[in-house]
mmCIF file with all atom_site columns, C-alpha atoms in Angstrom:
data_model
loop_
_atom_site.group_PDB
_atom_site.id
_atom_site.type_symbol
_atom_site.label_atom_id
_atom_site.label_alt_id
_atom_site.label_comp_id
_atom_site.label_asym_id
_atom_site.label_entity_id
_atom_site.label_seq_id
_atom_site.pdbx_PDB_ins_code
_atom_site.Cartn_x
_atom_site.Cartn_y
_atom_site.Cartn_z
_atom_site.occupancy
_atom_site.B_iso_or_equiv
_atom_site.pdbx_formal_charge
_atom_site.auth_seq_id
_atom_site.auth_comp_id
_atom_site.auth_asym_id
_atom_site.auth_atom_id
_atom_site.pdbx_PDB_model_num
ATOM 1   C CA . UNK X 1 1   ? 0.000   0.000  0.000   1.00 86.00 ? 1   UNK X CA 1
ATOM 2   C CA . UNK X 1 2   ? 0.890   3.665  -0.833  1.00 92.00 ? 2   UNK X CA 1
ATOM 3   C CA . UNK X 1 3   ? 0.487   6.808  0.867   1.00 95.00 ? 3   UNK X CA 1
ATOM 4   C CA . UNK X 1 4   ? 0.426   10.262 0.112   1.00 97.00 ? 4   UNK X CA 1
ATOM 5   C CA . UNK X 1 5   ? 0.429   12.921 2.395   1.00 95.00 ? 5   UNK X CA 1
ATOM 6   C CA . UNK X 1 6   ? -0.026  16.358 0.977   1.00 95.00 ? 6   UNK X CA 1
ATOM 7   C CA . UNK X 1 7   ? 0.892   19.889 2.652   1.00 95.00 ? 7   UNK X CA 1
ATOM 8   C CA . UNK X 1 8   ? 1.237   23.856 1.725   1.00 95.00 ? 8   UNK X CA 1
ATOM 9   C CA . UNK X 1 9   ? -2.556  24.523 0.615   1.00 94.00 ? 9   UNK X CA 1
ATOM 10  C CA . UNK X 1 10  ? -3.892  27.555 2.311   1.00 97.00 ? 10  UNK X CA 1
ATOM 11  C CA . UNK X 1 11  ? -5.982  31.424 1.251   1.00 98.00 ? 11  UNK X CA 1
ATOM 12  C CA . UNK X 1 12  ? -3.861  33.407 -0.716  1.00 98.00 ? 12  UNK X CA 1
ATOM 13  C CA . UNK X 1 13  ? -4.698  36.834 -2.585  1.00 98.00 ? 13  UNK X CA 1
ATOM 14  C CA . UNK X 1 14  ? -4.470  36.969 -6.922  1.00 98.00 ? 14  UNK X CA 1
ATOM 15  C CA . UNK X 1 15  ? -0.966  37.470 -7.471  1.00 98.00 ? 15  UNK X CA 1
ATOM 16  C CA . UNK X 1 16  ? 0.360   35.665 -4.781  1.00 98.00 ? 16  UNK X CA 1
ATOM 17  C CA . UNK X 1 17  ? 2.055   31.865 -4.797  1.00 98.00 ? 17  UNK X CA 1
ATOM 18  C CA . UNK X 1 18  ? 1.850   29.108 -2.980  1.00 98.00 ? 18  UNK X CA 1
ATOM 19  C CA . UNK X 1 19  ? 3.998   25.575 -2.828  1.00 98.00 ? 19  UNK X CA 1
ATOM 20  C CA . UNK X 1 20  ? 2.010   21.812 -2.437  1.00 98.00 ? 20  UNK X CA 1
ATOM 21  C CA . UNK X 1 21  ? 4.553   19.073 -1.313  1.00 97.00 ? 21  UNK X CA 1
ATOM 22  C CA . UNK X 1 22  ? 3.441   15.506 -1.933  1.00 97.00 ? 22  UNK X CA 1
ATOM 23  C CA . UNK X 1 23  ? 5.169   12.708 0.104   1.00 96.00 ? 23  UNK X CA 1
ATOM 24  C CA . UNK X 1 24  ? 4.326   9.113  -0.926  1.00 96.00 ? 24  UNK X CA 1
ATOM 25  C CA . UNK X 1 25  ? 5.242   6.599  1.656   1.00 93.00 ? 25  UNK X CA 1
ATOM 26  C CA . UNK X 1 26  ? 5.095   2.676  1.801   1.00 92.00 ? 26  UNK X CA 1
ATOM 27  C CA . UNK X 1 27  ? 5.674   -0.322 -0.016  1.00 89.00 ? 27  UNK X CA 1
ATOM 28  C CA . UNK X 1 28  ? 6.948   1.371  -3.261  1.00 91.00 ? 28  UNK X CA 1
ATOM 29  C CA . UNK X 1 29  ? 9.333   -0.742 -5.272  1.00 90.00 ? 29  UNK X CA 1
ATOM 30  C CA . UNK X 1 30  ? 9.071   2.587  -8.111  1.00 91.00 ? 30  UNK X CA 1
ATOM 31  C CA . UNK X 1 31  ? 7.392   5.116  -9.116  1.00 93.00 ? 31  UNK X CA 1
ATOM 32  C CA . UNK X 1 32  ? 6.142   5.697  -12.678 1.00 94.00 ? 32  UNK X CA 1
ATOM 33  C CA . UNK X 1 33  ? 4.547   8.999  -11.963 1.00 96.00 ? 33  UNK X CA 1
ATOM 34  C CA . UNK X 1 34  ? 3.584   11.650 -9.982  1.00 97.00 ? 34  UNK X CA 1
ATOM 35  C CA . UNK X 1 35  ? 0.920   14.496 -9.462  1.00 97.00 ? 35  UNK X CA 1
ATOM 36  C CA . UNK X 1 36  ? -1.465  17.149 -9.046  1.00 98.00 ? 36  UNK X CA 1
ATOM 37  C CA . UNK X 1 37  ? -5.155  17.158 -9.647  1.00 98.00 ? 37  UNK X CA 1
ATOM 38  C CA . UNK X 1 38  ? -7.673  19.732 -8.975  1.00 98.00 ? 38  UNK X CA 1
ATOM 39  C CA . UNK X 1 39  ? -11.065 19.648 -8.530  1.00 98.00 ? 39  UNK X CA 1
ATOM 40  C CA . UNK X 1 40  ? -12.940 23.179 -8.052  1.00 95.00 ? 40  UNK X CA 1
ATOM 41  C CA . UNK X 1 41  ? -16.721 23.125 -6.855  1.00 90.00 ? 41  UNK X CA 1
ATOM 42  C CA . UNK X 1 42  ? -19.148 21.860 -9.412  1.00 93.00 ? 42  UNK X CA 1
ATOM 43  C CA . UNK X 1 43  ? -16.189 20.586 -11.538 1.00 95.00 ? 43  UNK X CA 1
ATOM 44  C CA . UNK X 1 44  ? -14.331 17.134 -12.309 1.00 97.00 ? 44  UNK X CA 1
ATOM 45  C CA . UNK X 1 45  ? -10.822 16.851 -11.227 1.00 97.00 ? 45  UNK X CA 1
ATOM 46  C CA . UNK X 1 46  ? -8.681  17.949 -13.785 1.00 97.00 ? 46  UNK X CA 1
ATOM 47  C CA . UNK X 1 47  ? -5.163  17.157 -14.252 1.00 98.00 ? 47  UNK X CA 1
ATOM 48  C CA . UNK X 1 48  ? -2.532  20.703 -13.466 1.00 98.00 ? 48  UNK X CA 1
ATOM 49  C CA . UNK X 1 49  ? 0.984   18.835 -13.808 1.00 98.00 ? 49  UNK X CA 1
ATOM 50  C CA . UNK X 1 50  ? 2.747   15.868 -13.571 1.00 98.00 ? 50  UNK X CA 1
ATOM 51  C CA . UNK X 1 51  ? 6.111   14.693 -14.227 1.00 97.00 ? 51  UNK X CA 1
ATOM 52  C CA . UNK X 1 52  ? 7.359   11.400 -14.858 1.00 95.00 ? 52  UNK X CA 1
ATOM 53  C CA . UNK X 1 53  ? 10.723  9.074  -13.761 1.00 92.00 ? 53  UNK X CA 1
ATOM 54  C CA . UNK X 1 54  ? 12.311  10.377 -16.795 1.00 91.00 ? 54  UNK X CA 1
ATOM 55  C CA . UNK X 1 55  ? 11.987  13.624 -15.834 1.00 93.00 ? 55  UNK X CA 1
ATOM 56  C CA . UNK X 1 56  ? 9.410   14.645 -18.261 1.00 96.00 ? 56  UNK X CA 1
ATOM 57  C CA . UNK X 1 57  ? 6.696   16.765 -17.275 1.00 97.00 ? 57  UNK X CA 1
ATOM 58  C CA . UNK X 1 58  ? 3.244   17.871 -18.620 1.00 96.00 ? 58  UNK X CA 1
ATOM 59  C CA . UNK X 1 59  ? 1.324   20.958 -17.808 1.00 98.00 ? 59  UNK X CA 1
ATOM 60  C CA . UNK X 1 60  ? -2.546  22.039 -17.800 1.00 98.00 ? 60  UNK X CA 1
ATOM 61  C CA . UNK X 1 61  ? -2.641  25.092 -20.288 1.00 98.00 ? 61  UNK X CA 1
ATOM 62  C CA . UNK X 1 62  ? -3.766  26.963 -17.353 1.00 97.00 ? 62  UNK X CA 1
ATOM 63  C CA . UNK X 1 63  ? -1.138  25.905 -15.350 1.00 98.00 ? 63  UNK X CA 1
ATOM 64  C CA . UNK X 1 64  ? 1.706   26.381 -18.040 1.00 98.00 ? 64  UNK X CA 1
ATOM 65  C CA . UNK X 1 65  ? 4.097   29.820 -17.231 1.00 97.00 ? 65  UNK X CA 1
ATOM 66  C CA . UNK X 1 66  ? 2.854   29.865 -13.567 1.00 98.00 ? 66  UNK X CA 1
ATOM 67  C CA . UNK X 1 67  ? 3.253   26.510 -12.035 1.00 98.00 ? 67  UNK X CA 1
ATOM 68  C CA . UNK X 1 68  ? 6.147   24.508 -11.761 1.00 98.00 ? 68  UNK X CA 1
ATOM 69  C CA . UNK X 1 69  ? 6.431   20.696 -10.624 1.00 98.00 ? 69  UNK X CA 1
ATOM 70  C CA . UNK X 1 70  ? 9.558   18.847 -9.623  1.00 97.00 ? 70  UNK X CA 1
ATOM 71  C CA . UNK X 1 71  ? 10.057  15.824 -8.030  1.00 94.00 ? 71  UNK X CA 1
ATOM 72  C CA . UNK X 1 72  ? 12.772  14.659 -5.158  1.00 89.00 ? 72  UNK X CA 1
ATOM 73  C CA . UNK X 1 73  ? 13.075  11.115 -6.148  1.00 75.00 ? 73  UNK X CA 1
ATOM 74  C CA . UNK X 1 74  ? 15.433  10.129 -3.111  1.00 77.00 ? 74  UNK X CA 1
ATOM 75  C CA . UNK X 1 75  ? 12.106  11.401 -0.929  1.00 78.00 ? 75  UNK X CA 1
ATOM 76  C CA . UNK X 1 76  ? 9.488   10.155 -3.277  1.00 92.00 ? 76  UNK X CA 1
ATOM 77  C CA . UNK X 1 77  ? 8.417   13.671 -2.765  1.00 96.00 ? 77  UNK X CA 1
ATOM 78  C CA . UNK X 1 78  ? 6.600   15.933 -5.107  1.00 97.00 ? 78  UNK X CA 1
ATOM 79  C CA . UNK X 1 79  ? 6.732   19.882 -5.112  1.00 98.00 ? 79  UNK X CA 1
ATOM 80  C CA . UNK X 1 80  ? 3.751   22.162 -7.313  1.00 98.00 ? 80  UNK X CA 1
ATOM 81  C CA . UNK X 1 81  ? 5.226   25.893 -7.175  1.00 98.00 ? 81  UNK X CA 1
ATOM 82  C CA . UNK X 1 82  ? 2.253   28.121 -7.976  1.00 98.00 ? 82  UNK X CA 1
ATOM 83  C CA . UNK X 1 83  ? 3.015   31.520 -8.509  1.00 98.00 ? 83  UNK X CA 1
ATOM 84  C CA . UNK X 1 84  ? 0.812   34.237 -10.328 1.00 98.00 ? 84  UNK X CA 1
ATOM 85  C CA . UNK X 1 85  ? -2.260  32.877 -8.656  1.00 98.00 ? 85  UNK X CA 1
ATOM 86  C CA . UNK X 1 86  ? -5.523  33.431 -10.136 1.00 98.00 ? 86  UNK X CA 1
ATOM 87  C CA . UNK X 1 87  ? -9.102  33.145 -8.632  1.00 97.00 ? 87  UNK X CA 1
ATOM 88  C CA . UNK X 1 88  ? -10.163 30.341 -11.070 1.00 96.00 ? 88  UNK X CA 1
ATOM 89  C CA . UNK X 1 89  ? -7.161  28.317 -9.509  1.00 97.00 ? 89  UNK X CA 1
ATOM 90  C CA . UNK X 1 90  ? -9.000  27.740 -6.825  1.00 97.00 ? 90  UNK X CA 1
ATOM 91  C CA . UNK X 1 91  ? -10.087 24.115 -5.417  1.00 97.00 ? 91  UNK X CA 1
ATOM 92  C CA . UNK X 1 92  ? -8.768  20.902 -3.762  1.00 98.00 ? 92  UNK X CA 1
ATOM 93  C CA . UNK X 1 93  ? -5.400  19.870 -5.311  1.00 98.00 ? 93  UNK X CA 1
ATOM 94  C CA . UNK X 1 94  ? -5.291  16.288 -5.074  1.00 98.00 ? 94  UNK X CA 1
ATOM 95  C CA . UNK X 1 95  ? -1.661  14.868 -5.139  1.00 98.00 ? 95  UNK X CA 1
ATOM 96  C CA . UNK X 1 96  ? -1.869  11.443 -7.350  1.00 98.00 ? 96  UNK X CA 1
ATOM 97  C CA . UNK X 1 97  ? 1.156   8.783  -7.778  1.00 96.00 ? 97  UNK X CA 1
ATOM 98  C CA . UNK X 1 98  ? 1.255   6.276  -9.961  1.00 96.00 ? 98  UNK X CA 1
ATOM 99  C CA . UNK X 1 99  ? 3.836   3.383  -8.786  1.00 93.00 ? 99  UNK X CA 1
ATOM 100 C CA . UNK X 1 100 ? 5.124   -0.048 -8.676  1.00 92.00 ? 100 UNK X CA 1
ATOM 101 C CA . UNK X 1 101 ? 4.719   -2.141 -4.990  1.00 90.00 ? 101 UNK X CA 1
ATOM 102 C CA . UNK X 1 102 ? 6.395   -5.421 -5.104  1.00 85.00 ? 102 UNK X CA 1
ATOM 103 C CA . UNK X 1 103 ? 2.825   -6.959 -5.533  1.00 87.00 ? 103 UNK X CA 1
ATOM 104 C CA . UNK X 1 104 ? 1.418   -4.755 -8.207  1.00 87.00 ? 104 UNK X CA 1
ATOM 105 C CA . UNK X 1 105 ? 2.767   -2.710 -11.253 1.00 87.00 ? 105 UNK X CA 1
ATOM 106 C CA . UNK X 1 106 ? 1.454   0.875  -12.279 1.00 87.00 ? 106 UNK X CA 1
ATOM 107 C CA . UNK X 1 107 ? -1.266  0.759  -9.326  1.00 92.00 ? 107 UNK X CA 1
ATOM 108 C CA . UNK X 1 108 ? -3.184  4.709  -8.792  1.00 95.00 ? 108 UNK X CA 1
ATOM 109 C CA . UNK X 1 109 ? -2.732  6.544  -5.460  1.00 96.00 ? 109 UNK X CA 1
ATOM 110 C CA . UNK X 1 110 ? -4.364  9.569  -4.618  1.00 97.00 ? 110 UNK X CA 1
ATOM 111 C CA . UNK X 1 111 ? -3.961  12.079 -1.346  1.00 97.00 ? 111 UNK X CA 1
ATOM 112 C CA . UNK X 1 112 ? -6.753  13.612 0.654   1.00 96.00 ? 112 UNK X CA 1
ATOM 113 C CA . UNK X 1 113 ? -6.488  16.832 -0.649  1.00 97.00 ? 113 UNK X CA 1
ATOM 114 C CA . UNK X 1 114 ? -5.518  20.226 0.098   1.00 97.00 ? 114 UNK X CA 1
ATOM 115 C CA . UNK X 1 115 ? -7.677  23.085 -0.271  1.00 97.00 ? 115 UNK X CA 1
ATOM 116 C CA . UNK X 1 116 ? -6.325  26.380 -2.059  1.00 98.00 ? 116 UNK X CA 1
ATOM 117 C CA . UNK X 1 117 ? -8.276  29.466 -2.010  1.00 98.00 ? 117 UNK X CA 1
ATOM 118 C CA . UNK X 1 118 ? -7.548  32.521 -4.271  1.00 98.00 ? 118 UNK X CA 1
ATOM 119 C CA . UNK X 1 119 ? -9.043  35.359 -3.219  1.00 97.00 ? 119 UNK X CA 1
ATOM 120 C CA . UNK X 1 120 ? -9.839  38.729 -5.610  1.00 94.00 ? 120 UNK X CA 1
#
């Protein structure tokens, strides 16, 4: 099994930036990818950014310019930086991890959530 513990949500006023950490924990033999998700009221989750083992990363168009993900793989640990924050990027960011256990290949993990709140 696979944790993920997520941290650094919070209020924060339109212009201002914020930083998620993700730290997955458990019986992780690798991990294929990593994570963030959000899901704003009345919405479906959407995918911000991820980045994979290579390296390789993928961005929302909303998110692209403003956010930046990177990845400590020695702490299985995940970083979003969110800077420019807008109103609309408000919602739950939902860290999500995609990894190998030694019972089970490319098995889904998801966090609890953290909420982030832009205000205008």
């Amino acid at each position: 099994q696979v944790q993920l513990v997520e941290s650094g949500g919070g209020l924060v006023q339109a212009g201002g930036s914020l930083r998620l950490s993700c730290a997955a924990s458990g019986s992780i033999y690798s991990i294929n990818t990593m994570g963030w998700y959000r899901q704003a009221p009345g919405k479906q989750r959407e995918l911000v950014a991820r980045i994979f083992r290579s390296g390789f990363t993928n961005y929302a168009d909303s998110a692209k310019g403003r956010f930046t993900i990177s990845r400590a793989n020695a702490e299985n640990t995940v970083y979003l930086q969110m800077n420019s924050l807008k109103p609309e990027d408000t919602g739950v960011y939902y860290c999500h991890c995609n990894a190998n256990t030694r019972i089970y290949s490319g098995s889904e993990y998801w966090g609890q959530g953290t909420q982030v709140t832009v205000s205008s």
